[in-house]
mmCIF file of N, CA, C and O in Angstrom:
data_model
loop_
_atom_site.group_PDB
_atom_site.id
_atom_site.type_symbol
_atom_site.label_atom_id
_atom_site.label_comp_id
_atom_site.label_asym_id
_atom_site.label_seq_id
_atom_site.Cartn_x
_atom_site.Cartn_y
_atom_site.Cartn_z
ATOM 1 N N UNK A 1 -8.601 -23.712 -7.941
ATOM 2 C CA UNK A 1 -8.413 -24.098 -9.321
ATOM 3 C C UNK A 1 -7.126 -23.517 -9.892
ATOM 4 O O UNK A 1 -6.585 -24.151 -10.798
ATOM 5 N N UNK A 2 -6.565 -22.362 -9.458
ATOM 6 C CA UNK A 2 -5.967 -21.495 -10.068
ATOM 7 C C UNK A 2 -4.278 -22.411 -9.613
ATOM 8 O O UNK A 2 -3.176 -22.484 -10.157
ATOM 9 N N UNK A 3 -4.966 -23.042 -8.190
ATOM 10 C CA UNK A 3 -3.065 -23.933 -7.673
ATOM 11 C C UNK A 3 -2.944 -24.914 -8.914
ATOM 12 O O UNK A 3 -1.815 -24.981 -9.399
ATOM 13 N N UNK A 4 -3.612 -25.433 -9.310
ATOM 14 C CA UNK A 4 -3.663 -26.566 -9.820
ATOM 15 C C UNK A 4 -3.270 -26.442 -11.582
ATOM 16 O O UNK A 4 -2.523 -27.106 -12.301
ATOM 17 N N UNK A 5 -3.966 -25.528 -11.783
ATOM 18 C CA UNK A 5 -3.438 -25.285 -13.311
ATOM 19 C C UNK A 5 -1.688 -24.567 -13.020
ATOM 20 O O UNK A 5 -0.709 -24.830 -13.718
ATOM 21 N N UNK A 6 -1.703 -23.848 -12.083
ATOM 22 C CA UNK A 6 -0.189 -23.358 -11.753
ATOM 23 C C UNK A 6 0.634 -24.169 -11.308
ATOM 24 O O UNK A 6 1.805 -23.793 -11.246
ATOM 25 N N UNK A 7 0.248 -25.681 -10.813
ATOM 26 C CA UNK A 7 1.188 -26.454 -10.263
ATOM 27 C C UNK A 7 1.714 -27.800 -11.708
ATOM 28 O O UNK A 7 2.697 -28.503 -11.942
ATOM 29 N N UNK A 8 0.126 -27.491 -12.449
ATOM 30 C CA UNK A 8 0.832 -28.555 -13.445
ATOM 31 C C UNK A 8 1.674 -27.798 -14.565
ATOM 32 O O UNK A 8 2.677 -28.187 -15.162
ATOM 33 N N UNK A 9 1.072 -26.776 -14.657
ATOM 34 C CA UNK A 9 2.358 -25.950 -15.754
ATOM 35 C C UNK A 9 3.332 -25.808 -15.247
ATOM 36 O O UNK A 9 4.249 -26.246 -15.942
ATOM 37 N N UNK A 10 3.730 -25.286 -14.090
ATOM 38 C CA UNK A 10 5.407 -25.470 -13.359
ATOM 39 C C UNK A 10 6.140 -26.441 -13.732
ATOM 40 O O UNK A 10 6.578 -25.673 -14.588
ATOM 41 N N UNK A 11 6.607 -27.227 -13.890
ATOM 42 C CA UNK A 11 7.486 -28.232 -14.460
ATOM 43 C C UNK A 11 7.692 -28.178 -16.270
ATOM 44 O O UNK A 11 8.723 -28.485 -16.869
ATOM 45 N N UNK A 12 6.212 -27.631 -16.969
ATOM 46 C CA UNK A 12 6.532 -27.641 -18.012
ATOM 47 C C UNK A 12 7.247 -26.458 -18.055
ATOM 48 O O UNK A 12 8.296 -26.449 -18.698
ATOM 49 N N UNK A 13 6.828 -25.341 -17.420
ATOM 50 C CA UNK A 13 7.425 -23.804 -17.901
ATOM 51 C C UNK A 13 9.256 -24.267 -17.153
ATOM 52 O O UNK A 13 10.184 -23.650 -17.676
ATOM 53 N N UNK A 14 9.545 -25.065 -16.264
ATOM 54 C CA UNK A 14 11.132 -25.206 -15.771
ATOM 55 C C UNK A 14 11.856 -26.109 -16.868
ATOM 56 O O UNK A 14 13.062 -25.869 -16.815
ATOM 57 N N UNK A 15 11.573 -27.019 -17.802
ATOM 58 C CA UNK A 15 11.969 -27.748 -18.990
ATOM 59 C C UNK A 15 11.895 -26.755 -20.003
ATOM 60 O O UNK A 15 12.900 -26.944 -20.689
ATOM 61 N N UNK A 16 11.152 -25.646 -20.549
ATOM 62 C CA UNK A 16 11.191 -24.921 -21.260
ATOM 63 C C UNK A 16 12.147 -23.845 -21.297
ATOM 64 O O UNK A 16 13.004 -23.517 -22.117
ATOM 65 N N UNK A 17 11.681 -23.274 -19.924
ATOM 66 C CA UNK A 17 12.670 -21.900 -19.623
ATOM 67 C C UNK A 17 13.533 -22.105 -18.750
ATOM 68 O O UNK A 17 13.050 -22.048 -17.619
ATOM 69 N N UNK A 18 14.931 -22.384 -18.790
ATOM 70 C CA UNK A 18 15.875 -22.993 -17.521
ATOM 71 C C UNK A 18 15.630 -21.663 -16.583
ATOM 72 O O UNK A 18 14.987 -20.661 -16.894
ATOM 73 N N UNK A 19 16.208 -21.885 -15.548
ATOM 74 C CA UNK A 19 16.438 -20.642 -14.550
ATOM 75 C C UNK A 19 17.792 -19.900 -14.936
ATOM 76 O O UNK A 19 18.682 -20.576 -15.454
ATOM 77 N N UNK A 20 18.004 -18.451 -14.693
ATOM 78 C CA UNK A 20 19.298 -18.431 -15.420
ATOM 79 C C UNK A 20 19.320 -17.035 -14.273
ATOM 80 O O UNK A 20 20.438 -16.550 -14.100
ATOM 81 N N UNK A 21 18.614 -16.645 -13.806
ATOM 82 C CA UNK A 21 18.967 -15.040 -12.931
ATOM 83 C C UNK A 21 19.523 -15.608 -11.396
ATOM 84 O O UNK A 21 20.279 -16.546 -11.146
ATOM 85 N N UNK A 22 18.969 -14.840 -10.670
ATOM 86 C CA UNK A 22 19.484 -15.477 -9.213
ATOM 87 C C UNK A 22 19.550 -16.130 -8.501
ATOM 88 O O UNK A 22 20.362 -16.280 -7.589
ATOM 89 N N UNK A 23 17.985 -17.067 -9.034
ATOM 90 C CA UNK A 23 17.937 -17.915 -8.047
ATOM 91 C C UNK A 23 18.141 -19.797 -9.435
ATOM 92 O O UNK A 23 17.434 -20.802 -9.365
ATOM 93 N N UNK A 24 18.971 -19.616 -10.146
ATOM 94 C CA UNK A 24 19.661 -20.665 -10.686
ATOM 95 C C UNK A 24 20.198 -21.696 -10.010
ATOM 96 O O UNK A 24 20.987 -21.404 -9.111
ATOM 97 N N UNK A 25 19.926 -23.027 -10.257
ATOM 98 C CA UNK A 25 20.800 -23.743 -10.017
ATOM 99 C C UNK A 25 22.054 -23.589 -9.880
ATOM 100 O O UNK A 25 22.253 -23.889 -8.703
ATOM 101 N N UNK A 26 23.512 -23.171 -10.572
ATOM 102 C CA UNK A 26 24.491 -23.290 -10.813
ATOM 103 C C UNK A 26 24.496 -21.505 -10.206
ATOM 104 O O UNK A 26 23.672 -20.594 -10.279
ATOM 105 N N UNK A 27 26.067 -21.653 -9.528
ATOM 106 C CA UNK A 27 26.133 -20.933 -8.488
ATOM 107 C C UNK A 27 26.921 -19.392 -9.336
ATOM 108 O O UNK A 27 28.077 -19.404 -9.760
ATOM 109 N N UNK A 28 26.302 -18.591 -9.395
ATOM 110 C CA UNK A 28 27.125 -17.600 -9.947
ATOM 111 C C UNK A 28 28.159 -16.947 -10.560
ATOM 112 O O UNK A 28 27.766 -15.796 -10.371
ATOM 113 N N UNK A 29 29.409 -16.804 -11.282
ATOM 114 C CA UNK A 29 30.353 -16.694 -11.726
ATOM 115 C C UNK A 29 31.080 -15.574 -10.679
ATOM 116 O O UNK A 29 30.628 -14.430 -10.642
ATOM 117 N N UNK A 30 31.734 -15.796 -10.197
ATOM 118 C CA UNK A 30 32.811 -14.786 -9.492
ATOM 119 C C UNK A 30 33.037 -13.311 -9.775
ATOM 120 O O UNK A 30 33.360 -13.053 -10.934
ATOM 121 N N UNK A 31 32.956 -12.573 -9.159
ATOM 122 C CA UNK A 31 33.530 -11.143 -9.776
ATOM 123 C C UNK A 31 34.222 -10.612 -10.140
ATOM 124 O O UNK A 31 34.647 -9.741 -9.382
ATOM 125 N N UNK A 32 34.786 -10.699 -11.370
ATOM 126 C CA UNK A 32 36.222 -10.261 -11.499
ATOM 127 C C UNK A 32 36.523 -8.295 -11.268
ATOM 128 O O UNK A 32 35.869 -7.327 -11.657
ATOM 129 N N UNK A 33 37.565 -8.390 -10.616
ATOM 130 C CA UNK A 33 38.066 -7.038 -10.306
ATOM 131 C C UNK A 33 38.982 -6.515 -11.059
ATOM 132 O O UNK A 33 39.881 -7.207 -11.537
ATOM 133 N N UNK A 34 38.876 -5.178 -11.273
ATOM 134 C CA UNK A 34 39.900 -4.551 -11.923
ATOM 135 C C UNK A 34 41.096 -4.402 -11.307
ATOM 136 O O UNK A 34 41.491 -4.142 -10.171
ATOM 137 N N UNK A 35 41.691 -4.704 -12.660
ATOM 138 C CA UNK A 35 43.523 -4.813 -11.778
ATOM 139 C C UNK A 35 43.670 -3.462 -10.894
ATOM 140 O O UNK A 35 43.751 -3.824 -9.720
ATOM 141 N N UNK A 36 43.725 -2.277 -10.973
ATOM 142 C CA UNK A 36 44.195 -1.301 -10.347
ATOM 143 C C UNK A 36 42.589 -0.580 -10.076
ATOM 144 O O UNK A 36 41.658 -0.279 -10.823
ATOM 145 N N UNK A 37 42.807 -0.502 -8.755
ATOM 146 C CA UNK A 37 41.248 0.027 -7.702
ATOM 147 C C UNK A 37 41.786 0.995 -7.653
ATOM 148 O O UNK A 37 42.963 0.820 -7.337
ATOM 149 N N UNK A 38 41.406 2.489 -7.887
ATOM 150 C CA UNK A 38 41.413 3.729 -7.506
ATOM 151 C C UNK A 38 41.382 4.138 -6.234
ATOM 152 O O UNK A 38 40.377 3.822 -5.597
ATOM 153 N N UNK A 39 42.383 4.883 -5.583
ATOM 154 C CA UNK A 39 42.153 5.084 -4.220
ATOM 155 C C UNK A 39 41.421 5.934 -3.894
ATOM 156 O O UNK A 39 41.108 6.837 -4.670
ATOM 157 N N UNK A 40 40.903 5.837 -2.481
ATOM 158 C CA UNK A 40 39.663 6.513 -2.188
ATOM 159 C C UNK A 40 39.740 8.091 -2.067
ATOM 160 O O UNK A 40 40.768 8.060 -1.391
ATOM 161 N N UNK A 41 39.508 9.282 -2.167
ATOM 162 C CA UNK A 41 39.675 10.633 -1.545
ATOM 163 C C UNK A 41 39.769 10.376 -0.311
ATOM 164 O O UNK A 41 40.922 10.623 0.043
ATOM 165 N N UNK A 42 39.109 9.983 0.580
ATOM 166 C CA UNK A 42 38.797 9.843 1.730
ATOM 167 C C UNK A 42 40.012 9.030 2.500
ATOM 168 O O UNK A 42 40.175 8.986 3.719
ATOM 169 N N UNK A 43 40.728 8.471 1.607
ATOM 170 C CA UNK A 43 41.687 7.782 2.816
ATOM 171 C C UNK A 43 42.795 8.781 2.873
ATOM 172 O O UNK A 43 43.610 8.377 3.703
ATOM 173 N N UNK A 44 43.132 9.785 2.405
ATOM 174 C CA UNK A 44 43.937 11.348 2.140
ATOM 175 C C UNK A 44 43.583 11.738 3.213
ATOM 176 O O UNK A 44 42.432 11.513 3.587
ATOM 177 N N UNK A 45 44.671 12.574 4.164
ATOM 178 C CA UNK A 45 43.963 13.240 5.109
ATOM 179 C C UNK A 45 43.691 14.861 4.642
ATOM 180 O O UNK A 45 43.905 15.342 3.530
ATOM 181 N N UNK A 46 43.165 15.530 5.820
ATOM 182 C CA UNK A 46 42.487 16.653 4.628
ATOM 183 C C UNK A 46 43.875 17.724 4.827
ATOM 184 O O UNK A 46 44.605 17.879 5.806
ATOM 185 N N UNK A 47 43.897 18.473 3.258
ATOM 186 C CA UNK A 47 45.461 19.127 3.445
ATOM 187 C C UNK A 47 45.074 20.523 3.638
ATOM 188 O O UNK A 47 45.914 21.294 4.102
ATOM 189 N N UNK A 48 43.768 20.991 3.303
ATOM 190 C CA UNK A 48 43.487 22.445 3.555
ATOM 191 C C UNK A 48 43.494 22.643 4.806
ATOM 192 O O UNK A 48 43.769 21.798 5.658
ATOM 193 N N UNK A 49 43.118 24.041 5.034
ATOM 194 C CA UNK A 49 43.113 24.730 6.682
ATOM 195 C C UNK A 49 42.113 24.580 6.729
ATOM 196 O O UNK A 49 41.271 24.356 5.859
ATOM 197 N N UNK A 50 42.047 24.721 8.143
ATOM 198 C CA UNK A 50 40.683 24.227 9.145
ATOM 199 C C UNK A 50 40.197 26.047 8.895
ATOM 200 O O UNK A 50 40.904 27.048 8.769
ATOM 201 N N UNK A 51 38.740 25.872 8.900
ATOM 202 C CA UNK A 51 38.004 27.014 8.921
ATOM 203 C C UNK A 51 38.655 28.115 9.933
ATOM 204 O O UNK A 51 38.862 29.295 9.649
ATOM 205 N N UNK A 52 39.034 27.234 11.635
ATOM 206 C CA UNK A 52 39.355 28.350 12.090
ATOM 207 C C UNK A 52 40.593 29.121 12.353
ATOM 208 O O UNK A 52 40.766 30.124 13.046
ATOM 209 N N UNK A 53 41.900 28.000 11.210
ATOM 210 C CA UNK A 53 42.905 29.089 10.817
ATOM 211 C C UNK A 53 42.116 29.971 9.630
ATOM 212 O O UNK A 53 41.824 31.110 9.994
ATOM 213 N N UNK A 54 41.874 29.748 8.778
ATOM 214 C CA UNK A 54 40.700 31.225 8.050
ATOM 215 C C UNK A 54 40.555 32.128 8.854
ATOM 216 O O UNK A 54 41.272 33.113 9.029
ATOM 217 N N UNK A 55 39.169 31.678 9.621
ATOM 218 C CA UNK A 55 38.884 33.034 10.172
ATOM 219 C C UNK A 55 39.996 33.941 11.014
ATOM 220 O O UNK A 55 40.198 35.154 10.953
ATOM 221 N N UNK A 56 40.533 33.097 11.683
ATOM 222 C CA UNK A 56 42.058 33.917 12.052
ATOM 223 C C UNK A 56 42.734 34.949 11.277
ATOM 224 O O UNK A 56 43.059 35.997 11.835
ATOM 225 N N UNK A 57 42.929 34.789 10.281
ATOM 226 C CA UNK A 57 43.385 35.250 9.395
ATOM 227 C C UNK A 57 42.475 36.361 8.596
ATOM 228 O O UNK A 57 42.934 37.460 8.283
ATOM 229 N N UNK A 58 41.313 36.001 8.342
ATOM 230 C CA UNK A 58 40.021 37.274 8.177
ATOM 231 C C UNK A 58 39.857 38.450 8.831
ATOM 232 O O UNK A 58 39.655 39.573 8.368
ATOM 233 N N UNK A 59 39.994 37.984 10.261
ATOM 234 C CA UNK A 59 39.553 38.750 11.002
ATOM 235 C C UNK A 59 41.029 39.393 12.269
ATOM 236 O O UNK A 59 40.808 39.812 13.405
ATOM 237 N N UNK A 60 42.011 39.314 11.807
ATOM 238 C CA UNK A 60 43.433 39.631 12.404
ATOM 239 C C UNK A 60 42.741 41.408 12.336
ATOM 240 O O UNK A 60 42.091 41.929 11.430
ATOM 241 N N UNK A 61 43.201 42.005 13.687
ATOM 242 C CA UNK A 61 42.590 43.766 13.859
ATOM 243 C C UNK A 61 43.690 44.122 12.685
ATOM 244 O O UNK A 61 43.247 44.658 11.669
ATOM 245 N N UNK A 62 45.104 43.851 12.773
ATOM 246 C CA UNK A 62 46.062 44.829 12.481
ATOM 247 C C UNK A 62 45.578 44.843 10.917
ATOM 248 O O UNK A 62 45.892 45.815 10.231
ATOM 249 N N UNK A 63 44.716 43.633 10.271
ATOM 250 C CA UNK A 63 44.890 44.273 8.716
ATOM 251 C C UNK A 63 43.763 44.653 8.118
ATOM 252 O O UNK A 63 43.597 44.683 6.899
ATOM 253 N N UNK A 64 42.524 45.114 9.409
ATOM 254 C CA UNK A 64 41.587 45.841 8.978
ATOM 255 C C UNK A 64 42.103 47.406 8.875
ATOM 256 O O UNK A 64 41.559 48.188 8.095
ATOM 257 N N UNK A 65 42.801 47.654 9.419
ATOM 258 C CA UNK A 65 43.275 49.159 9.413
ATOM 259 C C UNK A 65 43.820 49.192 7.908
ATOM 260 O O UNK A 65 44.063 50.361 7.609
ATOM 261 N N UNK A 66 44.111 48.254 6.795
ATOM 262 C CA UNK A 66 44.919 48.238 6.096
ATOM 263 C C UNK A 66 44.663 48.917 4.843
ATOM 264 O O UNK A 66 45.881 48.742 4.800
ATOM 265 N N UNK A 67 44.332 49.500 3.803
ATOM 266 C CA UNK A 67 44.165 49.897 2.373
ATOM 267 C C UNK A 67 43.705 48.358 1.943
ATOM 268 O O UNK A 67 43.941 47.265 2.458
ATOM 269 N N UNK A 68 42.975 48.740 0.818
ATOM 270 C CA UNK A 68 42.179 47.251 0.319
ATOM 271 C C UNK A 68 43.339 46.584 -0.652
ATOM 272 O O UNK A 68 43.121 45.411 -0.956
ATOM 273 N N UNK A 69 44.504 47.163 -1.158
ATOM 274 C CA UNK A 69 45.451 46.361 -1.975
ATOM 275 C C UNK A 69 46.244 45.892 -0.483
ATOM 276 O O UNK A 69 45.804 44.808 -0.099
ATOM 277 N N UNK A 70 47.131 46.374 0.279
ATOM 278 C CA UNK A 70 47.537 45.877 0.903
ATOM 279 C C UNK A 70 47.004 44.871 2.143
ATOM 280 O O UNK A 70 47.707 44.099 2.795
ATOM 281 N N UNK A 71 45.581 45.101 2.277
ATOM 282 C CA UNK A 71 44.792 43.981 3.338
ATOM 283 C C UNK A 71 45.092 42.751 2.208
ATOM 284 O O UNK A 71 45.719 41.855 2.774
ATOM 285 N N UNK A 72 44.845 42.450 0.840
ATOM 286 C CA UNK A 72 44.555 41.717 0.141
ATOM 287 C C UNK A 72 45.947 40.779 0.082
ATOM 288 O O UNK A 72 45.919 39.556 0.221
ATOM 289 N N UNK A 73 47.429 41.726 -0.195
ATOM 290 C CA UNK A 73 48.633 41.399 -0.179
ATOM 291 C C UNK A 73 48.783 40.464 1.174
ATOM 292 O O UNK A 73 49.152 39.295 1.287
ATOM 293 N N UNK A 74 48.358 41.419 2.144
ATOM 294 C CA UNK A 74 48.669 40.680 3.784
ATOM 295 C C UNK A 74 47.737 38.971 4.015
ATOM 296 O O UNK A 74 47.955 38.048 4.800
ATOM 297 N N UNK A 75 46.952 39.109 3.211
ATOM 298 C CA UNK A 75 45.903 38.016 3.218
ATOM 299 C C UNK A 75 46.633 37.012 2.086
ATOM 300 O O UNK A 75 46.659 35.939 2.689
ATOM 301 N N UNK A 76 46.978 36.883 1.338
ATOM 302 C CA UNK A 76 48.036 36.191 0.757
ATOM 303 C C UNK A 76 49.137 36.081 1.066
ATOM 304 O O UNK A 76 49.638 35.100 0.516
ATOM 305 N N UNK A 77 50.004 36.764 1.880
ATOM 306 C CA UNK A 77 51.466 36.341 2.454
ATOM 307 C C UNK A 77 50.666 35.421 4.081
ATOM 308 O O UNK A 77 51.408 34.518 4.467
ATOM 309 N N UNK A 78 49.482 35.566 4.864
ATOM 310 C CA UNK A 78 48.795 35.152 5.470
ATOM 311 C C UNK A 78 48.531 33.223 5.146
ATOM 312 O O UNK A 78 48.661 32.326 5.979
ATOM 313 N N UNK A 79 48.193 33.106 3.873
ATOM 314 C CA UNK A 79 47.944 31.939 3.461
ATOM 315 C C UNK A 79 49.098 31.423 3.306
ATOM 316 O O UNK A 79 49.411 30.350 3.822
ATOM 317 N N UNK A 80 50.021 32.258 2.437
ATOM 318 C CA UNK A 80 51.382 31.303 2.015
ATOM 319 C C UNK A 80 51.649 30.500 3.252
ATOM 320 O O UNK A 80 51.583 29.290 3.469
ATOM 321 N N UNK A 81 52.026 31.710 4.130
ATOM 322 C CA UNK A 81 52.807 30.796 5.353
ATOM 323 C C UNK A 81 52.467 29.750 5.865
ATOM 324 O O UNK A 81 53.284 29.083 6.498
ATOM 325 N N UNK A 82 50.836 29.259 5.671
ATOM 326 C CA UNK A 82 50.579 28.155 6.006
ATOM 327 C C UNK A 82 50.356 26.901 4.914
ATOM 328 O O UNK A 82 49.940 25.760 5.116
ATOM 329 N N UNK A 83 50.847 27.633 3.531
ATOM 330 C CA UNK A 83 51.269 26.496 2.581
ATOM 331 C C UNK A 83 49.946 26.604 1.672
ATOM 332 O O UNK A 83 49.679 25.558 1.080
ATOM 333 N N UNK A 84 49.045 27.716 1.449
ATOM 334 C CA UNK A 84 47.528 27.823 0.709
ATOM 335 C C UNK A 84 48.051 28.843 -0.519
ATOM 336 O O UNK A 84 48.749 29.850 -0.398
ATOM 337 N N UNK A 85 47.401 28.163 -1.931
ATOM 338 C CA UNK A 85 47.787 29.243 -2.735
ATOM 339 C C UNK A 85 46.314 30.366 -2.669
ATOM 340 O O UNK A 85 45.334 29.890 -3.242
ATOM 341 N N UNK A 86 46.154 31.438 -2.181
ATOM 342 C CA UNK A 86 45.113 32.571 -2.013
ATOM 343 C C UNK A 86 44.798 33.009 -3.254
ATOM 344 O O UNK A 86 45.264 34.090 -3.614
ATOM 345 N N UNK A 87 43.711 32.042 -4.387
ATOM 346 C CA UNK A 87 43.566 32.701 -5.496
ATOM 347 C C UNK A 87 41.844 33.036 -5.016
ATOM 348 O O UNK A 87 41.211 33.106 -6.070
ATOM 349 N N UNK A 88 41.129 33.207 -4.100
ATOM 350 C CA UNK A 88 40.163 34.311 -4.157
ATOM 351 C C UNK A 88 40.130 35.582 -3.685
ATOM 352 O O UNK A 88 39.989 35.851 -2.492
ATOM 353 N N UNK A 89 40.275 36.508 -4.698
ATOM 354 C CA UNK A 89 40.620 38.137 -4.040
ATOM 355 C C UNK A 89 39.109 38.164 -3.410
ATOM 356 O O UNK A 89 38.268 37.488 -4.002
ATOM 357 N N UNK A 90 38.698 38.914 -2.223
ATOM 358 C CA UNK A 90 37.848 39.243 -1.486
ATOM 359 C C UNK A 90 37.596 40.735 -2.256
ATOM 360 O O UNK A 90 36.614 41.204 -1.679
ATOM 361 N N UNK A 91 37.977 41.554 -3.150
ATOM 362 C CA UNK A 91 37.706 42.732 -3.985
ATOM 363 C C UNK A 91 37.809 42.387 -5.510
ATOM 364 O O UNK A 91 38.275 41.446 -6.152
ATOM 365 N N UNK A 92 37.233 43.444 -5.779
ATOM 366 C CA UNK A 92 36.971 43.123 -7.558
ATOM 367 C C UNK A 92 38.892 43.850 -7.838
ATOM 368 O O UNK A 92 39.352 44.672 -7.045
ATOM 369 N N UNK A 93 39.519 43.452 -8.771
ATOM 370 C CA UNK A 93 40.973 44.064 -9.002
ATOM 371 C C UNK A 93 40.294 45.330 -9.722
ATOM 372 O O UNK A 93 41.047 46.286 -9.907
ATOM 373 N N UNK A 94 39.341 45.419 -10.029
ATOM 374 C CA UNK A 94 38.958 46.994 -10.333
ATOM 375 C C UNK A 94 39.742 48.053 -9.864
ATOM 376 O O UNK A 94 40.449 48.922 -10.374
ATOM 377 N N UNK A 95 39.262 47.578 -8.266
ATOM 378 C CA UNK A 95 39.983 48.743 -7.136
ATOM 379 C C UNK A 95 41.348 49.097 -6.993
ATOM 380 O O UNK A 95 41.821 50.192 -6.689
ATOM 381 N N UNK A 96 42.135 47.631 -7.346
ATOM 382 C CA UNK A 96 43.666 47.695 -8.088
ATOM 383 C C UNK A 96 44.240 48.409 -8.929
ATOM 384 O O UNK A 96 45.103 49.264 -8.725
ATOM 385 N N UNK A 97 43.676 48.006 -10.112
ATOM 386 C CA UNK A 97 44.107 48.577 -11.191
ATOM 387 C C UNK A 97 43.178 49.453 -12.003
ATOM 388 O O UNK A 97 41.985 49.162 -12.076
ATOM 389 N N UNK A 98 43.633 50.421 -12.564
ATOM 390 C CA UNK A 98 42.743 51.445 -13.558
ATOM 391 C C UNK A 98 43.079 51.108 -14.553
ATOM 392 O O UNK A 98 44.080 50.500 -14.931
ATOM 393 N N UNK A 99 42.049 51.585 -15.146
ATOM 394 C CA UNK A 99 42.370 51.665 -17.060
ATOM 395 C C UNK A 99 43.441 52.985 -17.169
ATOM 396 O O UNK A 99 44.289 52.745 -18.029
ATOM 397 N N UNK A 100 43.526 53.579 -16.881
ATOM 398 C CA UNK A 100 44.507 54.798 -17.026
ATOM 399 C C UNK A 100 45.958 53.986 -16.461
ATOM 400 O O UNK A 100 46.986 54.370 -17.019
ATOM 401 N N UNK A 101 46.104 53.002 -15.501
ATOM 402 C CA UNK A 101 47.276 53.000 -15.106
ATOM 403 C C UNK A 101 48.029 51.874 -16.156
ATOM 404 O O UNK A 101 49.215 51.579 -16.009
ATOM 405 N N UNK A 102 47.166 51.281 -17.246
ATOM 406 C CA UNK A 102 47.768 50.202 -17.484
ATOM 407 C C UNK A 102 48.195 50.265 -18.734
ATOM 408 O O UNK A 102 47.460 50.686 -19.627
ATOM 409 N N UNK A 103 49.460 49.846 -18.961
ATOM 410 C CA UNK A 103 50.110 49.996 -20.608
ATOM 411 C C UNK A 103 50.271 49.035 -21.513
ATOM 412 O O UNK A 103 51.107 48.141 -21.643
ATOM 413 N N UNK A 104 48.917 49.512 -22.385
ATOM 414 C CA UNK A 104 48.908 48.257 -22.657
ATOM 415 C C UNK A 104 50.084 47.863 -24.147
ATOM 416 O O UNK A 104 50.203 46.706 -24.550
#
């Protein structure tokens, strides 16, 4: 019973309510694109150092022997050379600088 009342209302409910979502008669409108597409990150190749120039550089013997300002110095002339600006100190600048040494 239930085909039959659903098969004769079908035609009235398609004269009433056109189709208008996906499955419409009339074939979709095109996509328009934005003039300028953002390039991807991903098509960049990657410019940082590979982890295991880092650890190279972490773990070099000669600048464990070093004082903690100058391991820190050596660890930044370390990066330069390979073109990295070294803005995480591995020490608090506490150990750097005192309140007594600084004028203000």
């Amino acid at each position: 019973m239930r085909d039959l009342i659903a098969q004769a209302l079908l035609p009235l409910l398609r004269l009433l309510l056109p189709a208008t979502g996906r499955h419409s008669a009339e074939p979709p409108p095109a996509p328009q694109h934005p003039a300028h597409i953002p390039a991807s990150p991903w098509s960049r190749p990657w410019t940082a150092p590979s982890a295991q120039e880092v650890r190279e550089i972490f773990r070099d013997e000669q600048m464990r022997h070093l004082a903690a300002p100058q391991r820190e110095r050596s660890y930044a002339a370390a990066f330069a050379r390979i073109g990295v600006d070294y803005d995480h100190p591995t020490m608090p600048l506490g150990l750097i600088v005192r309140r007594g040494q600084v004028a203000a």
